[in-house]
Each structure stands twice: as C-alpha cells, then as structure tokens.
C-alpha cells in the first residue's frame, strides 16, 4: 500500500524528530513495506526453490514414472539404494573425486594467488588469464577439448612420453579417467583463487617482517603466518569447493556419458541420478537419491565445521 | 443411451455426407487447425523438415504445423516433461526403444482409428508389417528402417586370403577370418562384437529366440549370456579384436577411423557415417549364422511417428503422419536423412547416392532373408542396453570375470524390467 510506504520512509532518523518509542517502531505498516520489497524474492523462493524441494521430498517416498500418478511406497526408495550396486559405485566414485579434486584445486588456487599477490608489471593481465578458465569452466566445449587433450597420442600423452612416461590415452583407461576430471577441476581454480587473493591482501606486512627478523624462512613464514592468517578464507573455499565438487555433472556427463564410461569409472552421483530420472523414468528413486545427496553434503559440511574449530582462526579470536 | 447416441451420430454423419459437407471429416476437424510437431535432429534436418511442412501446408491450407526440434538426448528429456505435464505435442517422432514406454502409459493415440482414412499404410515395405503396434493397437508408424549387418574391408579380406562374407558363413568362420586377418596383415580382425546387445539379439534370433519375451522379460538365461561373453574373452585372449581401451577412446568415431580393424557389426545405414570417416572401401555383408536358413536380420524401424492421445485434432495429425511417410515429394526432399524410407513410393522417389545407394542395393539383396521385426521392446529396454554396454566394458577391461558380469547384468536388467 502506498500510504504505508510513505510512512515507512518518514520513520528514518532524518525525518522524524520525535523520540522513537517502542510502540512507534512496531507499527504494522513498517513490516509490510519491508515484505513488499522482499516479495519478488519471497515469491521466487517459494515457487522455484521451496516448492520444488517439497515436491521432490514427497516424490522420494513414491513410485513415480512421470506419466502416472505417484504411488506412495514409504521409504522403499531409500531402502533400495543400499542394494543398488550402481548407486554404491556412484557414491564411491564421487567420494573419491571430492577427496582428490578439492585439495588439488585449492592448492593450485592458493599457489597461484600467492604468485599473483606480489607486485609485478602486467599483474592485471596475469590475473585475468588465470581467472579465465573458471569462467568457461562448466561449458560443454571445454570438456570436449579436455577429452581430446587426453586421448591416445594427443597433447598430454606426447608430453609425458617426452619425459619417458608412457600412459597411453587417459580417456580409455578406467584407472586414469577420474584423474583426468580432477585435473579439469583443478584447472578451473579461478574463483577460489580470487578469494584467496583478497584474503592474502589482508595479511599485515608487519607480520612477515617480524617473522623475517626472527629468522623464519619462506616455508616457515607460509605455515606460521600466511596459513593461520587466511584460515577463515581457506575454510570458506574448502566448504564451497566441497559442496560444488559433490555436484559435478557437466564435464562428467560429456566425457563419460550417462553410463560413466569407461567401465563405470566416471559414474558420478549426479550422472546416475540423471540417468535414473530421465532415462529409466524413475523420478521417485531419483528424488530419493537427491535427498540422500543433500544429507551427505550436509553431513560432510557439519564435519568440516567441527574440525574448523581446531584450525580456523578469526581475528580477535585468540590474539 | 449410448446406443441412442451412436445412432444419432451416425445419422448426423450420413446427413453431412449427403449434403457434401463432410469433405474434411467430422465437424470438429473443420476450420483452421494448428498442430505441434516435435522431432529430434539437427539444423540440416530442420531445413528439410521445413520444406516438407511447407508442402504439407500448401496441400492442406486449413492445417498449420509448428515444428520444434532438439538433439536426441534433449528431445527425450523435453518430451518426458511435456508429457508428464499433459502438454505433449500433437505429432511426435518416436524411437522404437521408447515406443512401449509411452504406449503403456496411455499417452499415445491409437492410429488404427484413422487407418484407411486419413492415414494410408498400404505402401509400407513388407518388413514393416505390424511395426509400431503394441498390444494390438497402432501407436506409431515407421518413417525409415535399417538392418543389423556385417561391415568389412574387402581389401584386408583379400590380403589375408579369406573369402568375403556371404550367406552361409558361421560364427566360427568369422572368428577364423578375424584371426587370419590379424596374423597376415597385423590389423585387428574386427571390433569386439560381444559389447553390443544387438549381436546377442542376432545370435538369439538365429537360434529361434529373442532378446525379450512377450511379457517383457529377458529372453535368454545366464548360461546363454555367459557363452556369448566367453566368445569375446576368447577373442581378446587371441588378440584378434580391437582392444577396449582404443574402442572407448575413439568414441564417438568408429573403428573405421585410421582403419583400425577389418570388420564390424552395426546398423547398415551407419555406412554413411563410416564412409565419411575413411577413404577405404567398406562393404556390407550378411551376418554370420550357424543356421544358414536363419540370418536373424530384420528391418528395424529407425524412426517412427506417433500422435498424442490428447490431441484435439487426431485426423489432422494422422494426415500429417501419412503425408510424411507416403508422399514421394517428401521422400525426395529427405533422401536418406531419416534412414531409408519406409514406403515403396518414397524409396523410389528418394535420390540416393553414394553409400546410401549401396545400403539400398544391399537391402535388396537380402530382402527375402529379412524376417519379421520383434515386437516393440519392453519398458526399460533402453536401460537394459545401457547396462549391457557398461558391464561388458568392465568385462573387456578385465575388471570382472564372465560370471560376475553375467550376475551383475541379470541383477540390473531384472531390476530395470520389473518396474
């Protein structure tokens, strides 16, 4: 209502000279105006997030093939997951991927961020160049190029054979295909790198100088100054990347197909979920899978928060 | 009451015919009609499709067709959701492996209601009798077809002094030929055919069996599958077939790239693709069979057309379908783009050249050996095929034994077919 909106603006300190009494503050119109401005977001949230989530939660307890009415079957979908060898395989593949990709990617991001943190000519160009890959990261074309790079007798294979390592193509080798996707993820380190860079900028120079005076070498300064100082940033990136890694889909689907080729070595959780939902028409089962993923990611996140108490230092915490 | 209505409707229809107003069928069909027509394909096919649609609209000024298309995977994803939302296009392109999936759920229109009137099916190739029928109702009509065949490189066969594939050669002959080619020329004798479910189907059909039973279960037992996969293991042990590492890696290209092997089995219209991948001559031949009377080959509908059960214009939809499969001009426009045409008129009209002409000529030579196509695969057949590919890959990589592979396949396939 327009009148309420006007009232709301008048309550600002510049407009209202009267002392603000508690009753004055709680005028119903104030809240309404706020909600009015929030409404696009609230409507979007309800329709596009909460609604579908509720529907998916309901469907996860049903047998639903997209065509006929969902049929309530209780926790059967969840129970059957544990007898499903493909599901177990997808959990295993995804877990392995998260364990490998997250540290590799974060290490790459931190290393490059530190390189870019020093003053150098053309710094902007370097930063843009390193950030580039993560902008195009999720695209299908990159995955295709990646696949081509790692084929038999292609760029990577030739480079490695120059130093005497003969791996053959990685694409056709089930022992290497996952590693290939880990490297693809690591290559897209731009986003965490930018965040690390911002964190590194906040570390006071005096600390390094003091450490240097005390005779600390580069390595020592890194572990004793940099890491603790940016630990909140590391934690933030770790959380973000872990959650993202669990949801790897595009590159895996493009390279390994819906069957996780070769030999099921890239059968990621989301790939199998997609296959179940859209190829086998088992939306109920796929929904149950989605909620298990949410549960899994939630558990891992909670665990990370627990361990964080031990190694993440916030300023003003204990200094 | 019902009877009264029928009588009323019949007399009304008769009255209409008498006044000559029934030219365009029942009255719900008169006036301008808009049909949504959805198909999978690429931009090339879109151009051809538009030409065909323009032609159809010229002949039927009352009907407007709005086409939409996606790539194959995206097409099914979209169609699934549209169908679930009760918003299926009036006419859709259908794949044999999804036909039953959709038919069983009652979302397809029984085209028998229009057959003989708006839909003319008299000109279909002989091998297509009954194709598109599910449980005695016609839910789809084939547009084109192809047959599972042997591809071979005649030069390598000659070089190894092995006779070219001909009717009467057995699987043992094929294995011997592959071994001879590998030892004389150094080129792999063939791809590992045991990774493809259609080769198992061919062997089963040659024995008088089928991949799936009438009631949608697996048409073979564990022992039979173990025997099939063991053949592949023997070929790997002898090192006469293309290793799986290479086969996986070159995807989506085939083994004809760089002439990696001397033979392979596949749908005969793949020749067009293969010819684009190599300059080497590739020929088509009959499947090996231990029973010379039974090749097991059949004309598989490559694509079909269906109408939505909810379409408000079944007659117009049937007209469009009929036009797309029968009109010679449409056959000329598409040529071999939708596979070899399913009707005689279109097959004659299509100006086939290069490899497609070879395929057409090949189909002529084995025409009398082609047998009736199996009924539409059961629900979940697509999933079963996917499981077959993945598990045989694991087997070929040596990650599991034949027995483990068989166990795993039966567990998965039965699980998929159950629902």
Tab-separated table of N, CA and C in Angstrom, chain A residues 181-239:
chain	number	residue	atom	x	y	z
A	181	UNK	N	39.414	-35.901	-14.783
A	181	UNK	CA	38.382	-34.959	-14.357
A	181	UNK	C	38.843	-34.136	-13.165
A	182	UNK	N	39.676	-34.739	-12.311
A	182	UNK	CA	40.240	-33.997	-11.185
A	182	UNK	C	41.097	-32.855	-11.719
A	183	UNK	N	41.906	-33.144	-12.733
A	183	UNK	CA	42.759	-32.118	-13.313
A	183	UNK	C	41.930	-31.023	-13.980
A	184	UNK	N	40.830	-31.435	-14.593
A	184	UNK	CA	39.956	-30.440	-15.212
A	184	UNK	C	39.412	-29.486	-14.147
A	185	UNK	N	39.021	-30.060	-13.015
A	185	UNK	CA	38.512	-29.227	-11.914
A	185	UNK	C	39.613	-28.306	-11.411
A	186	UNK	N	40.825	-28.860	-11.241
A	186	UNK	CA	41.934	-28.069	-10.715
A	186	UNK	C	42.259	-26.903	-11.640
A	187	UNK	N	42.137	-27.158	-12.915
A	187	UNK	CA	42.441	-26.139	-13.916
A	187	UNK	C	41.484	-24.955	-13.794
A	188	UNK	N	40.313	-25.212	-13.271
A	188	UNK	CA	39.322	-24.137	-13.135
A	188	UNK	C	39.383	-23.526	-11.749
A	189	UNK	N	40.610	-23.159	-11.305
A	189	UNK	CA	40.769	-22.697	-9.930
A	189	UNK	C	40.498	-21.198	-9.781
A	190	UNK	N	40.060	-20.534	-10.829
A	190	UNK	CA	39.922	-19.076	-10.808
A	190	UNK	C	39.113	-18.514	-9.659
A	191	UNK	N	37.935	-19.066	-9.399
A	191	UNK	CA	37.061	-18.493	-8.374
A	191	UNK	C	37.701	-18.540	-6.983
A	192	UNK	N	38.140	-19.712	-6.500
A	192	UNK	CA	38.790	-19.707	-5.186
A	192	UNK	C	40.070	-18.868	-5.179
A	193	UNK	N	40.748	-18.796	-6.325
A	193	UNK	CA	41.976	-18.008	-6.400
A	193	UNK	C	41.704	-16.538	-6.084
A	194	UNK	N	40.646	-16.013	-6.664
A	194	UNK	CA	40.301	-14.606	-6.439
A	194	UNK	C	40.020	-14.368	-4.960
A	195	UNK	N	39.329	-15.329	-4.348
A	195	UNK	CA	39.004	-15.176	-2.930
A	195	UNK	C	40.280	-15.252	-2.086
A	196	UNK	N	41.165	-16.197	-2.434
A	196	UNK	CA	42.451	-16.289	-1.730
A	196	UNK	C	43.229	-14.983	-1.857
A	197	UNK	N	43.217	-14.438	-3.042
A	197	UNK	CA	43.953	-13.214	-3.318
A	197	UNK	C	43.464	-12.099	-2.392
A	198	UNK	N	42.145	-12.008	-2.269
A	198	UNK	CA	41.571	-10.994	-1.384
A	198	UNK	C	42.025	-11.230	0.048
A	199	UNK	N	42.068	-12.522	0.437
A	199	UNK	CA	42.499	-12.858	1.788
A	199	UNK	C	43.956	-12.493	2.019
A	200	UNK	N	44.777	-12.807	1.040
A	200	UNK	CA	46.214	-12.557	1.171
A	200	UNK	C	46.508	-11.063	1.321
A	201	UNK	N	45.697	-10.283	0.645
A	201	UNK	CA	45.887	-8.827	0.713
A	201	UNK	C	45.669	-8.314	2.130
A	202	UNK	N	44.898	-9.038	2.915
A	202	UNK	CA	44.557	-8.575	4.261
A	202	UNK	C	45.631	-8.904	5.289
A	203	UNK	N	46.572	-9.772	4.914
A	203	UNK	CA	47.592	-10.154	5.898
A	203	UNK	C	48.562	-8.977	6.086
A	204	UNK	N	48.698	-8.502	7.308
A	204	UNK	CA	49.564	-7.333	7.531
A	204	UNK	C	51.023	-7.649	7.197
A	205	UNK	N	51.663	-6.750	6.503
A	205	UNK	CA	53.055	-6.946	6.094
A	205	UNK	C	53.996	-7.061	7.306
A	206	UNK	N	53.584	-6.347	8.404
A	206	UNK	CA	54.475	-6.349	9.571
A	206	UNK	C	54.720	-7.763	10.078
A	207	UNK	N	53.702	-8.593	9.958
A	207	UNK	CA	53.860	-9.958	10.479
A	207	UNK	C	54.990	-10.677	9.762
A	208	UNK	N	55.028	-10.493	8.419
A	208	UNK	CA	56.100	-11.126	7.645
A	208	UNK	C	57.450	-10.554	8.037
A	209	UNK	N	57.457	-9.219	8.191
A	209	UNK	CA	58.721	-8.571	8.535
A	209	UNK	C	59.214	-9.053	9.890
A	210	UNK	N	58.270	-9.137	10.834
A	210	UNK	CA	58.641	-9.617	12.157
A	210	UNK	C	59.176	-11.042	12.105
A	211	UNK	N	58.477	-11.863	11.314
A	211	UNK	CA	58.893	-13.260	11.197
A	211	UNK	C	60.277	-13.353	10.582
A	212	UNK	N	60.512	-12.479	9.587
A	212	UNK	CA	61.799	-12.486	8.911
A	212	UNK	C	62.921	-12.118	9.885
A	213	UNK	N	62.626	-11.120	10.700
A	213	UNK	CA	63.596	-10.678	11.707
A	213	UNK	C	63.934	-11.826	12.644
A	214	UNK	N	62.884	-12.606	12.937
A	214	UNK	CA	63.099	-13.742	13.827
A	214	UNK	C	63.796	-14.899	13.125
A	215	UNK	N	64.066	-14.736	11.851
A	215	UNK	CA	64.835	-15.740	11.124
A	215	UNK	C	63.996	-16.834	10.469
A	216	UNK	N	62.719	-16.559	10.266
A	216	UNK	CA	61.864	-17.568	9.618
A	216	UNK	C	62.080	-17.567	8.108
A	217	UNK	N	62.249	-18.737	7.520
A	217	UNK	CA	62.415	-18.852	6.063
A	217	UNK	C	61.068	-18.746	5.364
A	218	UNK	N	61.099	-18.880	4.054
A	218	UNK	CA	59.864	-18.758	3.266
A	218	UNK	C	58.794	-19.758	3.706
A	219	UNK	N	59.231	-20.983	3.838
A	219	UNK	CA	58.315	-22.076	4.161
A	219	UNK	C	57.681	-21.860	5.520
A	220	UNK	N	58.555	-21.481	6.443
A	220	UNK	CA	58.139	-21.242	7.806
A	220	UNK	C	57.137	-20.079	7.846
A	221	UNK	N	57.416	-19.038	7.070
A	221	UNK	CA	56.511	-17.881	7.040
A	221	UNK	C	55.151	-18.290	6.476
A	222	UNK	N	55.208	-19.152	5.483
A	222	UNK	CA	53.951	-19.620	4.885
A	222	UNK	C	53.095	-20.350	5.924
A	223	UNK	N	53.740	-21.290	6.621
A	223	UNK	CA	52.953	-22.099	7.568
A	223	UNK	C	52.583	-21.342	8.829
A	224	UNK	N	53.462	-20.445	9.271
A	224	UNK	CA	53.216	-19.803	10.565
A	224	UNK	C	52.512	-18.458	10.453
A	225	UNK	N	52.598	-17.839	9.285
A	225	UNK	CA	51.923	-16.553	9.145
A	225	UNK	C	50.757	-16.645	8.164
A	226	UNK	N	51.071	-17.005	6.911
A	226	UNK	CA	50.041	-16.979	5.876
A	226	UNK	C	48.861	-17.888	6.210
A	227	UNK	N	49.146	-19.161	6.443
A	227	UNK	CA	48.045	-20.114	6.625
A	227	UNK	C	47.140	-19.744	7.787
A	228	UNK	N	47.681	-19.474	8.988
A	228	UNK	CA	46.751	-19.099	10.065
A	228	UNK	C	46.002	-17.799	9.774
A	229	UNK	N	46.697	-16.856	9.141
A	229	UNK	CA	46.040	-15.585	8.891
A	229	UNK	C	44.890	-15.708	7.899
A	230	UNK	N	45.051	-16.550	6.919
A	230	UNK	CA	43.966	-16.664	5.932
A	230	UNK	C	43.105	-17.905	6.175
A	231	UNK	N	43.240	-18.509	7.346
A	231	UNK	CA	42.488	-19.752	7.583
A	231	UNK	C	40.975	-19.586	7.413
A	232	UNK	N	40.377	-18.441	7.780
A	232	UNK	CA	38.934	-18.328	7.507
A	232	UNK	C	38.629	-18.399	6.015
A	233	UNK	N	39.543	-17.814	5.202
A	233	UNK	CA	39.343	-17.848	3.754
A	233	UNK	C	39.521	-19.267	3.225
A	234	UNK	N	40.526	-19.957	3.761
A	234	UNK	CA	40.731	-21.354	3.347
A	234	UNK	C	39.486	-22.169	3.680
A	235	UNK	N	38.961	-21.946	4.868
A	235	UNK	CA	37.785	-22.691	5.299
A	235	UNK	C	36.594	-22.407	4.387
A	236	UNK	N	36.425	-21.136	4.072
A	236	UNK	CA	35.323	-20.751	3.192
A	236	UNK	C	35.444	-21.438	1.826
A	237	UNK	N	36.648	-21.361	1.259
A	237	UNK	CA	36.862	-22.004	-0.039
A	237	UNK	C	36.691	-23.513	0.039
A	238	UNK	N	37.170	-24.086	1.121
A	238	UNK	CA	37.064	-25.539	1.299
A	238	UNK	C	35.597	-25.963	1.299
A	239	UNK	N	34.777	-25.212	2.044
A	239	UNK	CA	33.353	-25.527	2.097
A	239	UNK	C	32.715	-25.430	0.716
